Amino acid sequence: MGLVAEVYGVELMPIGPIIYYTDNGEDIKLGDKVVVMSEFGLDYGIVRIGKRQMSIDEIGYDLKPIFRKATSEDLVKIEENRKIADEAINVTKKLVKKHGLNMKILDARLMLDDSRLVIYFSSKNRVDFRELVKDIAKEFKTRIELRQVGARDEMKFVKGLGLCGKKACCTYWLRNFDSITLKHAKKQQMMINTAKITGPCGRLLCCLKFEYDFYIDALKNIPDEGSTIKYEGKDAKVITVNVFLSRVTIYTRDGETVALPFEYFRGDKDVESTNLDGNSSDNDWNNSNDFRED
């Protein structure tokens, strides 16, 4: 396991990634606000994971200690800085319009020691915001950092509903984004209809990943639709694969439509197959390019 450390998991941004900090010996509970050092400076966060031992190798970055549990003075300062950050959002939006920049201002965060004001924005293009930064700095007399976020991260800031009608997962529980590709939809036998598999952010739905591992396991050793297999020594075409019924329907060269349980493809050749009536002309062997003899 290697070296271990006693750590707390801290949320710096709402529904943002959990950052681990080492125990400082104080009595800290879930939900407490704590003062920590973030990549931007002296910051604060909320404890979302209680004290536990974790491998330093598993964490994968240099650990910093929690400075302190937020005091009453810290809590007042946090609230004051939140109001300044809200003002910064409004001021920056006006300055963006003044400079004619194509960018959407999403949020702002002022460090506890006022050393830096971080402003989050999104844009489909690269933006030259050097003059904008100068104007913001004149207004707030501190170091300004503009941080561009991607389309999926933008959704965390603007909130919204998913295609299911519920709150988008990334706005209330999904902290980290996995890579999603069309293979996730194809493996789950979904129709590749862009409108139905794309979220409000314009990217493939994050939920395509949620059941993907189940389908990988359920379809292990199962032939793909449209493929050709051997059945009782003869070629047969796979017409459908139904993961919920655990059944593969094939069409044989003899003109039979046969339903085979998944167990057949996992080594149990003695399982019962089912002959299906009402073969459609669409299944005719000779009408399929996959089965036409040279």
Tab-separated table of C-alpha atoms in Angstrom:
chain	number	residue	atom	x	y	z
A	1	MET	CA	0.000	0.000	0.000
A	2	GLY	CA	2.977	2.327	0.498
A	3	LEU	CA	2.884	5.478	2.570
A	4	VAL	CA	-0.485	6.483	3.965
A	5	ALA	CA	-1.829	9.741	5.349
A	6	GLU	CA	-4.853	10.775	7.368
A	7	VAL	CA	-6.809	13.088	5.114
A	8	TYR	CA	-10.095	14.923	4.688
A	9	GLY	CA	-11.867	15.373	1.358
A	10	VAL	CA	-12.652	19.041	0.735
A	11	GLU	CA	-14.966	20.598	-1.860
A	12	LEU	CA	-13.640	23.978	-3.012
A	13	MET	CA	-16.228	24.665	-5.720
A	14	PRO	CA	-19.869	23.491	-5.618
A	15	ILE	CA	-19.970	19.917	-7.017
A	16	GLY	CA	-16.322	20.333	-7.970
A	17	PRO	CA	-13.604	17.692	-7.603
A	18	ILE	CA	-12.757	16.565	-4.083
A	19	ILE	CA	-9.297	17.740	-2.984
A	20	TYR	CA	-7.599	15.892	-0.132
A	21	TYR	CA	-5.858	17.704	2.717
A	22	THR	CA	-4.014	16.220	5.666
A	23	ASP	CA	-5.382	16.273	9.197
A	24	ASN	CA	-4.224	19.204	11.337
A	25	GLY	CA	-5.360	17.716	14.642
A	26	GLU	CA	-8.543	19.765	15.043
A	27	ASP	CA	-11.961	18.213	15.601
A	28	ILE	CA	-13.364	18.585	12.082
A	29	LYS	CA	-16.702	17.129	10.989
A	30	LEU	CA	-18.535	16.637	7.714
A	31	GLY	CA	-19.994	19.907	6.479
A	32	ASP	CA	-17.503	22.101	8.345
A	33	LYS	CA	-15.869	24.960	6.463
A	34	VAL	CA	-12.071	24.847	6.548
A	35	VAL	CA	-9.304	27.215	5.466
A	36	VAL	CA	-6.874	25.631	2.992
A	37	MET	CA	-4.306	26.529	0.354
A	38	SER	CA	-5.673	25.966	-3.162
A	39	GLU	CA	-3.935	26.448	-6.496
A	40	PHE	CA	-5.030	30.105	-6.366
A	41	GLY	CA	-3.999	31.005	-2.825
A	42	LEU	CA	-5.507	31.060	0.662
A	43	ASP	CA	-8.958	29.619	0.109
A	44	TYR	CA	-11.760	27.821	1.886
A	45	GLY	CA	-13.844	24.731	1.279
A	46	ILE	CA	-16.410	22.392	2.789
A	47	VAL	CA	-15.486	18.984	4.208
A	48	ARG	CA	-17.345	16.341	2.197
A	49	ILE	CA	-15.323	13.255	3.159
A	50	GLY	CA	-14.469	12.625	6.807
A	51	LYS	CA	-11.052	11.717	8.128
A	52	ARG	CA	-9.653	8.530	6.660
A	53	GLN	CA	-6.378	6.875	5.802
A	54	MET	CA	-5.428	6.911	2.143
A	55	SER	CA	-2.393	5.856	0.163
A	56	ILE	CA	-0.320	8.830	-0.940
A	57	ASP	CA	0.262	7.064	-4.260
A	58	GLU	CA	-3.511	6.724	-4.743
A	59	ILE	CA	-4.046	10.448	-4.198
A	60	GLY	CA	-1.444	11.281	-6.812
A	61	TYR	CA	-0.486	14.839	-5.807
A	62	ASP	CA	1.437	16.615	-3.058
A	63	LEU	CA	-0.711	16.858	0.040
A	64	LYS	CA	-1.132	20.094	1.947
A	65	PRO	CA	-2.497	20.398	5.482
A	66	ILE	CA	-5.747	22.003	6.491
A	67	PHE	CA	-4.757	25.389	7.940
A	68	ARG	CA	-7.635	25.556	10.365
A	69	LYS	CA	-11.302	24.997	10.867
A	70	ALA	CA	-13.003	28.220	9.776
A	71	THR	CA	-13.409	30.631	12.679
A	72	SER	CA	-16.292	33.060	13.138
A	73	GLU	CA	-14.035	35.751	11.645
A	74	ASP	CA	-13.320	33.503	8.659
A	75	LEU	CA	-17.028	32.933	8.093
A	76	VAL	CA	-17.667	36.686	8.067
A	77	LYS	CA	-14.797	37.164	5.606
A	78	ILE	CA	-16.118	34.368	3.379
A	79	GLU	CA	-19.496	36.087	3.184
A	80	GLU	CA	-17.902	39.488	2.468
A	81	ASN	CA	-15.776	38.018	-0.309
A	82	ARG	CA	-18.803	36.300	-1.811
A	83	LYS	CA	-20.505	39.678	-2.141
A	84	ILE	CA	-17.390	41.164	-3.768
A	85	ALA	CA	-17.256	38.196	-6.156
A	86	ASP	CA	-20.898	38.757	-7.106
A	87	GLU	CA	-20.086	42.394	-7.815
A	88	ALA	CA	-17.100	41.271	-9.898
A	89	ILE	CA	-19.384	39.115	-12.034
A	90	ASN	CA	-21.623	42.078	-12.852
A	91	VAL	CA	-18.696	44.439	-13.488
A	92	THR	CA	-16.937	41.909	-15.713
A	93	LYS	CA	-20.069	41.291	-17.770
A	94	LYS	CA	-20.293	45.025	-18.491
A	95	LEU	CA	-16.599	45.202	-19.394
A	96	VAL	CA	-16.916	42.168	-21.677
A	97	LYS	CA	-19.679	43.978	-23.530
A	98	LYS	CA	-17.571	47.147	-23.680
A	99	HIS	CA	-14.637	45.275	-25.244
A	100	GLY	CA	-16.906	43.310	-27.590
A	101	LEU	CA	-15.584	39.946	-26.426
A	102	ASN	CA	-17.347	36.669	-27.180
A	103	MET	CA	-17.300	35.130	-23.718
A	104	LYS	CA	-19.815	34.151	-21.044
A	105	ILE	CA	-18.997	35.071	-17.442
A	106	LEU	CA	-20.018	32.221	-15.131
A	107	ASP	CA	-18.716	32.803	-11.621
A	108	ALA	CA	-16.043	34.529	-9.545
A	109	ARG	CA	-14.139	33.717	-6.371
A	110	LEU	CA	-12.018	36.027	-4.211
A	111	MET	CA	-9.302	34.416	-2.095
A	112	LEU	CA	-9.592	34.805	1.679
A	113	ASP	CA	-6.523	37.041	1.845
A	114	ASP	CA	-7.767	39.120	-1.131
A	115	SER	CA	-4.616	38.141	-3.045
A	116	ARG	CA	-6.410	36.991	-6.166
A	117	LEU	CA	-9.806	37.262	-7.864
A	118	VAL	CA	-10.563	34.266	-10.075
A	119	ILE	CA	-13.227	34.729	-12.751
A	120	TYR	CA	-14.606	31.723	-14.604
A	121	PHE	CA	-15.850	32.047	-18.174
A	122	SER	CA	-16.693	29.985	-21.236
A	123	SER	CA	-16.159	30.706	-24.904
A	124	LYS	CA	-16.241	28.694	-28.097
A	125	ASN	CA	-13.155	30.520	-29.336
A	126	ARG	CA	-9.840	31.729	-28.014
A	127	VAL	CA	-10.223	35.149	-26.434
A	128	ASP	CA	-7.630	37.904	-26.101
A	129	PHE	CA	-8.675	39.290	-22.734
A	130	ARG	CA	-5.501	41.164	-21.779
A	131	GLU	CA	-7.153	44.598	-21.843
A	132	LEU	CA	-10.170	43.191	-20.010
A	133	VAL	CA	-7.929	41.933	-17.188
A	134	LYS	CA	-6.369	45.384	-16.831
A	135	ASP	CA	-9.782	47.022	-16.510
A	136	ILE	CA	-10.969	44.496	-13.912
A	137	ALA	CA	-7.757	44.963	-11.910
A	138	LYS	CA	-8.351	48.735	-11.823
A	139	GLU	CA	-11.790	48.128	-10.332
A	140	PHE	CA	-10.813	45.591	-7.644
A	141	LYS	CA	-7.146	46.388	-6.914
A	142	THR	CA	-5.992	42.775	-6.818
A	143	ARG	CA	-4.485	40.138	-9.066
A	144	ILE	CA	-7.002	38.917	-11.649
A	145	GLU	CA	-7.089	35.436	-13.142
A	146	LEU	CA	-9.537	34.553	-15.907
A	147	ARG	CA	-10.098	30.794	-16.040
A	148	GLN	CA	-11.773	29.317	-19.132
A	149	VAL	CA	-13.872	26.173	-18.619
A	150	GLY	CA	-15.189	23.633	-21.099
A	151	ALA	CA	-18.777	23.006	-22.157
A	152	ARG	CA	-19.442	20.317	-19.556
A	153	ASP	CA	-17.925	22.366	-16.721
A	154	GLU	CA	-20.024	25.331	-17.856
A	155	MET	CA	-23.141	23.301	-17.132
A	156	LYS	CA	-22.130	23.068	-13.468
A	157	PHE	CA	-22.302	26.849	-13.231
A	158	VAL	CA	-25.456	27.565	-15.236
A	159	LYS	CA	-27.450	24.550	-13.919
A	160	GLY	CA	-30.309	23.170	-15.997
A	161	LEU	CA	-32.278	20.019	-16.785
A	162	GLY	CA	-31.201	16.869	-18.545
A	163	LEU	CA	-33.154	15.101	-21.289
A	164	CYS	CA	-34.762	12.961	-18.572
A	165	GLY	CA	-36.454	16.049	-17.125
A	166	LYS	CA	-34.437	15.937	-13.899
A	167	LYS	CA	-31.606	18.203	-12.838
A	168	ALA	CA	-28.490	17.568	-14.891
A	169	CYS	CA	-26.290	15.114	-12.972
A	170	CYS	CA	-23.279	17.451	-13.069
A	171	THR	CA	-25.236	20.150	-11.232
A	172	TYR	CA	-25.910	18.210	-8.050
A	173	TRP	CA	-23.786	15.072	-7.676
A	174	LEU	CA	-21.431	14.269	-10.584
A	175	ARG	CA	-18.077	15.788	-9.625
A	176	ASN	CA	-15.757	14.375	-12.274
A	177	PHE	CA	-16.282	13.807	-15.980
A	178	ASP	CA	-15.404	10.550	-17.729
A	179	SER	CA	-14.564	10.387	-21.406
A	180	ILE	CA	-17.737	9.531	-23.348
A	181	THR	CA	-17.700	8.303	-26.960
A	182	LEU	CA	-20.186	6.844	-29.410
A	183	LYS	CA	-19.006	3.355	-28.478
A	184	HIS	CA	-20.830	3.768	-25.167
A	185	ALA	CA	-24.134	4.286	-26.992
A	186	LYS	CA	-23.502	1.523	-29.530
A	187	LYS	CA	-22.625	-1.052	-26.884
A	188	GLN	CA	-25.946	-0.286	-25.152
A	189	GLN	CA	-27.788	-0.857	-28.450
A	190	MET	CA	-29.040	2.713	-28.610
A	191	MET	CA	-30.033	4.405	-31.834
A	192	ILE	CA	-27.342	6.897	-32.805
A	193	ASN	CA	-29.652	9.897	-32.824
A	194	THR	CA	-27.601	12.937	-31.859
A	195	ALA	CA	-30.574	14.776	-30.371
A	196	LYS	CA	-31.299	11.882	-28.001
A	197	ILE	CA	-27.779	11.176	-26.763
A	198	THR	CA	-26.519	14.759	-26.392
A	199	GLY	CA	-26.935	16.791	-23.213
A	200	PRO	CA	-27.747	20.504	-22.822
A	201	CYS	CA	-23.996	21.174	-22.849
A	202	GLY	CA	-23.789	19.922	-26.432
A	203	ARG	CA	-21.663	16.913	-25.438
A	204	LEU	CA	-22.570	13.234	-25.279
A	205	LEU	CA	-24.642	12.380	-22.208
A	206	CYS	CA	-22.589	11.573	-19.116
A	207	CYS	CA	-25.149	8.915	-18.181
A	208	LEU	CA	-24.069	6.833	-21.186
A	209	LYS	CA	-21.248	5.724	-18.885
A	210	PHE	CA	-23.384	4.711	-15.921
A	211	GLU	CA	-24.544	1.306	-17.248
A	212	TYR	CA	-21.750	0.746	-19.752
A	213	ASP	CA	-19.843	-1.725	-17.574
A	214	PHE	CA	-23.033	-3.770	-17.104
A	215	TYR	CA	-23.414	-4.114	-20.873
A	216	ILE	CA	-19.740	-5.024	-21.290
A	217	ASP	CA	-20.193	-7.841	-18.785
A	218	ALA	CA	-23.629	-8.940	-20.024
A	219	LEU	CA	-22.512	-9.111	-23.670
A	220	LYS	CA	-19.219	-10.871	-23.037
A	221	ASN	CA	-18.713	-13.606	-25.697
A	222	ILE	CA	-22.020	-12.632	-27.359
A	223	PRO	CA	-21.821	-12.066	-31.157
A	224	ASP	CA	-22.709	-8.664	-32.601
A	225	GLU	CA	-25.858	-8.015	-34.592
A	226	GLY	CA	-25.225	-8.565	-38.296
A	227	SER	CA	-22.340	-10.955	-37.718
A	228	THR	CA	-22.170	-14.509	-39.075
A	229	ILE	CA	-21.795	-17.477	-36.731
A	230	LYS	CA	-21.765	-21.258	-36.959
A	231	TYR	CA	-24.914	-22.994	-35.723
A	232	GLU	CA	-25.102	-26.787	-35.903
A	233	GLY	CA	-22.297	-26.759	-38.423
A	234	LYS	CA	-23.925	-24.205	-40.712
A	235	ASP	CA	-23.640	-20.467	-41.251
A	236	ALA	CA	-26.242	-18.310	-39.543
A	237	LYS	CA	-26.752	-14.569	-39.377
A	238	VAL	CA	-27.291	-12.767	-36.055
A	239	ILE	CA	-30.480	-10.734	-36.440
A	240	THR	CA	-30.951	-9.312	-32.937
A	241	VAL	CA	-29.239	-9.381	-29.562
A	242	ASN	CA	-31.585	-8.740	-26.621
A	243	VAL	CA	-29.603	-8.159	-23.452
A	244	PHE	CA	-32.714	-7.992	-21.251
A	245	LEU	CA	-34.036	-11.364	-22.433
A	246	SER	CA	-30.478	-12.746	-22.639
A	247	ARG	CA	-31.338	-13.983	-26.102
A	248	VAL	CA	-29.745	-13.934	-29.548
A	249	THR	CA	-31.971	-14.408	-32.593
A	250	ILE	CA	-30.328	-15.912	-35.660
A	251	TYR	CA	-31.425	-16.751	-39.208
A	252	THR	CA	-30.014	-19.934	-40.681
A	253	ARG	CA	-29.223	-20.842	-44.280
A	254	ASP	CA	-32.060	-23.388	-44.049
A	255	GLY	CA	-34.560	-20.565	-43.531
A	256	GLU	CA	-35.079	-21.032	-39.804
A	257	THR	CA	-35.288	-18.212	-37.292
A	258	VAL	CA	-33.873	-19.503	-34.020
A	259	ALA	CA	-33.645	-17.884	-30.588
A	260	LEU	CA	-30.591	-18.888	-28.577
A	261	PRO	CA	-29.988	-18.037	-24.911
A	262	PHE	CA	-26.749	-16.289	-24.029
A	263	GLU	CA	-25.563	-19.476	-22.302
A	264	TYR	CA	-25.202	-21.087	-25.733
A	265	PHE	CA	-22.358	-18.718	-26.559
A	266	ARG	CA	-20.693	-19.249	-23.202
A	267	GLY	CA	-20.013	-22.922	-23.686
A	268	ASP	CA	-23.326	-24.570	-22.759
A	269	LYS	CA	-24.357	-26.049	-26.118
A	270	ASP	CA	-27.030	-28.238	-24.499
A	271	VAL	CA	-29.343	-25.348	-23.649
A	272	GLU	CA	-32.718	-25.334	-25.356
A	273	SER	CA	-33.135	-23.255	-28.514
A	274	THR	CA	-36.444	-21.928	-29.806
A	275	ASN	CA	-37.671	-21.987	-33.394
A	276	LEU	CA	-39.593	-18.799	-34.146
A	277	ASP	CA	-42.495	-18.707	-36.598
A	278	GLY	CA	-43.413	-15.929	-38.998
A	279	ASN	CA	-40.069	-15.369	-40.686
A	280	SER	CA	-40.202	-12.070	-42.558
A	281	SER	CA	-38.869	-11.551	-46.031
A	282	ASP	CA	-36.362	-9.106	-44.539
A	283	ASN	CA	-34.637	-12.093	-43.017
A	284	ASP	CA	-34.389	-14.038	-46.267
A	285	TRP	CA	-30.871	-15.362	-46.598
A	286	ASN	CA	-30.621	-14.741	-50.307
A	287	ASN	CA	-31.789	-11.120	-49.919
A	288	SER	CA	-28.868	-10.273	-47.642
A	289	ASN	CA	-25.484	-9.267	-48.993
A	290	ASP	CA	-23.974	-10.883	-45.911
A	291	PHE	CA	-25.042	-14.320	-47.121
A	292	ARG	CA	-24.862	-14.085	-50.898
A	293	GLU	CA	-22.634	-16.761	-52.388
A	294	ASP	CA	-20.005	-15.832	-54.952
